[in-house]
GROMACS .gro file of C-alpha atoms in nm:
model
  270
    1MET     CA    1   0.000   0.000   0.000
    2ASN     CA    2   0.148   0.333  -0.108
    3LEU     CA    3   0.114   0.633   0.120
    4ASP     CA    4  -0.042   0.865  -0.135
    5PRO     CA    5  -0.104   1.230  -0.034
    6MET     CA    6  -0.478   1.172   0.020
    7LEU     CA    7  -0.410   0.882   0.259
    8VAL     CA    8  -0.153   1.087   0.450
    9ALA     CA    9  -0.403   1.375   0.481
   10GLN     CA   10  -0.676   1.139   0.604
   11LEU     CA   11  -0.450   0.990   0.871
   12LEU     CA   12  -0.330   1.332   0.990
   13VAL     CA   13  -0.688   1.463   1.019
   14LEU     CA   14  -0.790   1.145   1.201
   15GLY     CA   15  -0.498   1.181   1.440
   16SER     CA   16  -0.579   1.547   1.508
   17CYS     CA   17  -0.944   1.471   1.585
   18THR     CA   18  -0.869   1.171   1.803
   19GLY     CA   19  -0.604   1.355   1.999
   20PHE     CA   20  -0.849   1.636   2.074
   21LEU     CA   21  -1.121   1.392   2.181
   22ALA     CA   22  -0.872   1.198   2.393
   23GLY     CA   23  -0.796   1.510   2.592
   24LEU     CA   24  -1.159   1.621   2.601
   25LEU     CA   25  -1.325   1.293   2.699
   26GLY     CA   26  -1.045   1.076   2.837
   27ILE     CA   27  -1.129   0.799   2.588
   28GLY     CA   28  -0.781   0.744   2.447
   29GLY     CA   29  -0.889   0.827   2.092
   30GLY     CA   30  -0.937   0.464   1.995
   31MET     CA   31  -1.313   0.497   1.982
   32LEU     CA   32  -1.270   0.724   1.681
   33ILE     CA   33  -0.963   0.562   1.526
   34VAL     CA   34  -1.107   0.210   1.501
   35PRO     CA   35  -1.416   0.290   1.289
   36PHE     CA   36  -1.240   0.540   1.063
   37MET     CA   37  -0.925   0.335   1.013
   38THR     CA   38  -1.148   0.037   0.934
   39LEU     CA   39  -1.315   0.255   0.671
   40ILE     CA   40  -0.980   0.374   0.531
   41LEU     CA   41  -0.833   0.025   0.508
   42SER     CA   42  -1.151  -0.128   0.363
   43ALA     CA   43  -1.167   0.143   0.095
   44ARG     CA   44  -0.818   0.040  -0.013
   45GLY     CA   45  -0.905  -0.326  -0.060
   46VAL     CA   46  -0.821  -0.477   0.278
   47GLU     CA   47  -1.062  -0.760   0.365
   48SER     CA   48  -1.322  -0.635   0.613
   49ALA     CA   49  -1.254  -0.868   0.907
   50LEU     CA   50  -0.877  -0.816   0.877
   51ALA     CA   51  -0.926  -0.439   0.849
   52VAL     CA   52  -1.113  -0.440   1.182
   53LYS     CA   53  -0.831  -0.629   1.357
   54MET     CA   54  -0.561  -0.406   1.209
   55ALA     CA   55  -0.755  -0.094   1.304
   56ILE     CA   56  -0.799  -0.215   1.663
   57ALA     CA   57  -0.432  -0.307   1.709
   58THR     CA   58  -0.298   0.010   1.545
   59SER     CA   59  -0.544   0.223   1.738
   60MET     CA   60  -0.426   0.079   2.068
   61ALA     CA   61  -0.062   0.149   1.984
   62THR     CA   62  -0.138   0.516   1.909
   63ILE     CA   63  -0.292   0.553   2.256
   64VAL     CA   64   0.057   0.514   2.407
   65PHE     CA   65   0.148   0.853   2.260
   66THR     CA   66  -0.192   1.021   2.296
   67SER     CA   67  -0.223   0.923   2.661
   68ILE     CA   68   0.115   1.071   2.755
   69SER     CA   69   0.028   1.403   2.593
   70SER     CA   70  -0.325   1.413   2.737
   71VAL     CA   71  -0.234   1.316   3.093
   72ARG     CA   72   0.041   1.577   3.114
   73ALA     CA   73  -0.215   1.846   3.038
   74HIS     CA   74  -0.462   1.710   3.296
   75HIS     CA   75  -0.190   1.664   3.558
   76ARG     CA   76  -0.089   2.029   3.532
   77ARG     CA   77  -0.444   2.113   3.639
   78GLY     CA   78  -0.427   1.872   3.934
   79ALA     CA   79  -0.718   1.662   3.807
   80VAL     CA   80  -0.556   1.314   3.791
   81ARG     CA   81  -0.635   1.085   4.085
   82TRP     CA   82  -0.301   0.907   4.100
   83ASP     CA   83  -0.415   0.703   4.401
   84LEU     CA   84  -0.680   0.543   4.177
   85VAL     CA   85  -0.429   0.492   3.895
   86ARG     CA   86  -0.199   0.296   4.128
   87ARG     CA   87  -0.485   0.071   4.242
   88ILE     CA   88  -0.640   0.003   3.900
   89ALA     CA   89  -0.333  -0.014   3.672
   90PRO     CA   90  -0.202  -0.360   3.781
   91GLY     CA   91  -0.534  -0.521   3.686
   92ILE     CA   92  -0.532  -0.334   3.356
   93VAL     CA   93  -0.194  -0.483   3.266
   94ILE     CA   94  -0.320  -0.835   3.344
   95GLY     CA   95  -0.640  -0.794   3.145
   96GLY     CA   96  -0.462  -0.627   2.854
   97LEU     CA   97  -0.206  -0.904   2.817
   98ILE     CA   98  -0.477  -1.172   2.828
   99ALA     CA   99  -0.681  -0.993   2.561
  100GLY     CA  100  -0.397  -0.893   2.330
  101ALA     CA  101  -0.202  -1.218   2.337
  102GLY     CA  102  -0.492  -1.463   2.354
  103ALA     CA  103  -0.855  -1.366   2.300
  104PHE     CA  104  -0.787  -1.111   2.024
  105ALA     CA  105  -0.617  -1.371   1.803
  106ALA     CA  106  -0.894  -1.627   1.862
  107LEU     CA  107  -1.192  -1.403   1.779
  108ARG     CA  108  -1.309  -1.316   1.428
  109GLY     CA  109  -1.301  -0.955   1.313
  110THR     CA  110  -1.681  -0.940   1.282
  111THR     CA  111  -1.718  -1.063   1.641
  112LEU     CA  112  -1.480  -0.792   1.761
  113ALA     CA  113  -1.683  -0.532   1.571
  114TRP     CA  114  -1.999  -0.646   1.752
  115VAL     CA  115  -1.821  -0.638   2.089
  116PHE     CA  116  -1.707  -0.283   2.013
  117ALA     CA  117  -2.055  -0.166   1.911
  118VAL     CA  118  -2.239  -0.321   2.208
  119PHE     CA  119  -2.005  -0.196   2.478
  120VAL     CA  120  -1.981   0.153   2.333
  121ALA     CA  121  -2.361   0.186   2.305
  122PHE     CA  122  -2.401   0.056   2.661
  123SER     CA  123  -2.151   0.309   2.793
  124ALA     CA  124  -2.323   0.595   2.610
  125THR     CA  125  -2.659   0.496   2.757
  126GLN     CA  126  -2.516   0.483   3.108
  127MET     CA  127  -2.378   0.835   3.067
  128LEU     CA  128  -2.706   0.978   2.940
  129ARG     CA  129  -2.920   0.816   3.210
  130ASN     CA  130  -2.757   1.058   3.453
  131ARG     CA  131  -2.854   0.851   3.755
  132GLN     CA  132  -2.705   0.993   4.070
  133PRO     CA  133  -2.490   0.743   4.263
  134ALA     CA  134  -2.567   0.673   4.625
  135PRO     CA  135  -2.386   0.933   4.837
  136SER     CA  136  -2.216   0.659   5.037
  137ARG     CA  137  -2.075   0.477   4.733
  138GLN     CA  138  -1.696   0.486   4.705
  139MET     CA  139  -1.430   0.332   4.485
  140PRO     CA  140  -1.367  -0.035   4.580
  141GLY     CA  141  -1.063  -0.144   4.778
  142THR     CA  142  -0.748  -0.305   4.645
  143ALA     CA  143  -0.905  -0.637   4.539
  144GLY     CA  144  -1.209  -0.469   4.381
  145SER     CA  145  -0.991  -0.219   4.196
  146LEU     CA  146  -0.772  -0.503   4.068
  147GLY     CA  147  -1.080  -0.684   3.936
  148ALA     CA  148  -1.221  -0.368   3.776
  149GLY     CA  149  -0.886  -0.293   3.615
  150THR     CA  150  -0.859  -0.646   3.474
  151LEU     CA  151  -1.204  -0.614   3.314
  152ILE     CA  152  -1.125  -0.268   3.175
  153GLY     CA  153  -0.792  -0.385   3.031
  154PHE     CA  154  -0.944  -0.699   2.879
  155ILE     CA  155  -1.239  -0.528   2.708
  156SER     CA  156  -1.017  -0.241   2.591
  157GLY     CA  157  -0.785  -0.493   2.431
  158LEU     CA  158  -1.073  -0.646   2.235
  159VAL     CA  159  -1.195  -0.314   2.095
  160GLY     CA  160  -0.872  -0.113   2.066
  161ALA     CA  161  -0.975   0.172   2.296
  162GLY     CA  162  -0.816   0.339   2.595
  163GLY     CA  163  -1.079   0.216   2.839
  164GLY     CA  164  -1.243   0.551   2.906
  165PHE     CA  165  -1.578   0.422   2.779
  166ILE     CA  166  -1.579   0.192   3.085
  167SER     CA  167  -1.357   0.366   3.338
  168VAL     CA  168  -1.523   0.709   3.318
  169PRO     CA  169  -1.879   0.578   3.383
  170PHE     CA  170  -1.741   0.341   3.648
  171MET     CA  171  -1.559   0.615   3.837
  172THR     CA  172  -1.848   0.861   3.819
  173TRP     CA  173  -2.078   0.581   3.948
  174CYS     CA  174  -1.838   0.561   4.245
  175ASN     CA  175  -1.875   0.937   4.312
  176VAL     CA  176  -1.550   1.047   4.148
  177ALA     CA  177  -1.602   1.396   4.001
  178MET     CA  178  -1.652   1.396   3.624
  179HIS     CA  179  -1.345   1.606   3.543
  180GLN     CA  180  -1.129   1.388   3.770
  181ALA     CA  181  -1.273   1.073   3.611
  182VAL     CA  182  -1.183   1.198   3.262
  183ALA     CA  183  -0.831   1.296   3.370
  184THR     CA  184  -0.772   0.969   3.558
  185SER     CA  185  -0.903   0.770   3.262
  186ALA     CA  186  -0.647   0.946   3.041
  187ALA     CA  187  -0.371   0.833   3.280
  188LEU     CA  188  -0.502   0.475   3.277
  189GLY     CA  189  -0.482   0.478   2.897
  190LEU     CA  190  -0.103   0.438   2.908
  191PRO     CA  191  -0.086   0.099   3.090
  192ILE     CA  192  -0.384  -0.019   2.883
  193ALA     CA  193  -0.209   0.069   2.557
  194LEU     CA  194   0.130  -0.071   2.658
  195ALA     CA  195  -0.006  -0.403   2.784
  196ASN     CA  196  -0.234  -0.462   2.487
  197THR     CA  197   0.024  -0.356   2.227
  198VAL     CA  198   0.270  -0.607   2.372
  199GLY     CA  199  -0.008  -0.866   2.360
  200TYR     CA  200  -0.085  -0.790   1.994
  201LEU     CA  201   0.283  -0.823   1.904
  202ILE     CA  202   0.305  -1.161   2.079
  203GLY     CA  203  -0.021  -1.286   1.929
  204GLY     CA  204   0.052  -1.172   1.573
  205TRP     CA  205   0.427  -1.229   1.563
  206SER     CA  206   0.417  -1.534   1.337
  207MET     CA  207   0.150  -1.415   1.093
  208PRO     CA  208   0.259  -1.288   0.747
  209ALA     CA  209   0.248  -0.911   0.699
  210PRO     CA  210  -0.095  -0.832   0.549
  211LEU     CA  211   0.029  -0.495   0.416
  212PRO     CA  212   0.363  -0.324   0.346
  213GLY     CA  213   0.475  -0.162   0.670
  214ALA     CA  214   0.268  -0.399   0.886
  215LEU     CA  215   0.411  -0.578   1.189
  216GLY     CA  216   0.156  -0.846   1.262
  217TRP     CA  217  -0.167  -0.655   1.312
  218LEU     CA  218   0.010  -0.323   1.367
  219TRP     CA  219   0.020  -0.094   1.064
  220LEU     CA  220   0.329   0.118   1.133
  221PRO     CA  221   0.273   0.401   0.876
  222GLY     CA  222  -0.075   0.467   1.015
  223LEU     CA  223   0.058   0.448   1.371
  224GLY     CA  224   0.329   0.704   1.303
  225LEU     CA  225   0.111   0.962   1.127
  226ILE     CA  226  -0.180   0.940   1.371
  227ALA     CA  227   0.049   0.954   1.675
  228CYS     CA  228   0.232   1.263   1.548
  229ALA     CA  229  -0.091   1.453   1.493
  230SER     CA  230  -0.269   1.337   1.809
  231VAL     CA  231   0.002   1.441   2.054
  232LEU     CA  232  -0.029   1.799   1.929
  233THR     CA  233  -0.406   1.825   1.977
  234ALA     CA  234  -0.457   1.623   2.298
  235PRO     CA  235  -0.358   1.918   2.525
  236LEU     CA  236  -0.614   2.136   2.345
  237GLY     CA  237  -0.885   1.882   2.425
  238ALA     CA  238  -0.778   1.868   2.789
  239ARG     CA  239  -0.802   2.247   2.811
  240ALA     CA  240  -1.151   2.239   2.660
  241ALA     CA  241  -1.260   1.967   2.905
  242HIS     CA  242  -1.190   2.191   3.203
  243ALA     CA  243  -1.382   2.479   3.042
  244LEU     CA  244  -1.702   2.279   2.983
  245GLN     CA  245  -1.983   2.208   3.226
  246VAL     CA  246  -2.021   1.847   3.344
  247ALA     CA  247  -2.358   1.804   3.168
  248GLN     CA  248  -2.211   1.926   2.839
  249LEU     CA  249  -1.918   1.690   2.875
  250LYS     CA  250  -2.148   1.392   2.936
  251ARG     CA  251  -2.366   1.473   2.634
  252ALA     CA  252  -2.062   1.514   2.408
  253PHE     CA  253  -1.922   1.185   2.535
  254ALA     CA  254  -2.248   0.998   2.474
  255LEU     CA  255  -2.308   1.143   2.125
  256VAL     CA  256  -1.963   1.042   2.002
  257LEU     CA  257  -2.003   0.691   2.142
  258TYR     CA  258  -2.348   0.636   1.984
  259LEU     CA  259  -2.225   0.741   1.639
  260LEU     CA  260  -1.928   0.509   1.657
  261ALA     CA  261  -2.137   0.218   1.786
  262LEU     CA  262  -2.375   0.258   1.491
  263TYR     CA  263  -2.089   0.252   1.242
  264MET     CA  264  -1.924  -0.057   1.387
  265GLY     CA  265  -2.260  -0.237   1.411
  266TRP     CA  266  -2.314  -0.162   1.043
  267LYS     CA  267  -1.962  -0.289   0.969
  268ALA     CA  268  -2.029  -0.613   1.155
  269LEU     CA  269  -2.352  -0.667   0.960
  270GLY     CA  270  -2.166  -0.606   0.634
   0.00000   0.00000   0.00000
């Protein structure tokens, strides 16, 4: 596959948009990258199920760079709950390695597309319901946080996202303030991305390169272009997140997730 100017432009625009949304919503950017990269690869003749897997793996790798840029901006505003990061991150690494090295290779691309669509739509609905958590509810202890992190890392590895579509609703349900939940989710995106990317490399190491520049399921040209653009726009999204009201942030989060769930559901049907 040649990197023609139109393809380069598409990847740079995609990276810019996902970086901004990563900072704004704490979702790692993968929720946008996976559907649009699937579309880009499919339009260039890549078989649909393989395009979904490549999009998921490449998306997760870009989150390594997006997360670092986004969390630095949130940390400067004192919004990251590092105590929660320390409790949840070990489980995320466990779940990410299990998903990336095992379950991801075993599942078909259409199945992964359905998993993506269902979980994203569920998360959007939970955000829009706006149910107030019980005042006494708190984040779970060490064992509970380990279990929650394992689930977040595992599901994130299946859909190629930074985990914010689960971790943000989960933390707000436990009475963590919305802006802190978004910032903390951005910080959790780094261990999610690292663990799952290592898992993808292990799981796809022996498969033949499906495209020039591919390393297993990772498409390195797309990774490089998207990462370069996203690290520049993630701080802008983080700045916007702290300027918005909580209700506006929740509605923006839910709208983006619904649109992406619809696209991936349509892709799975196709």
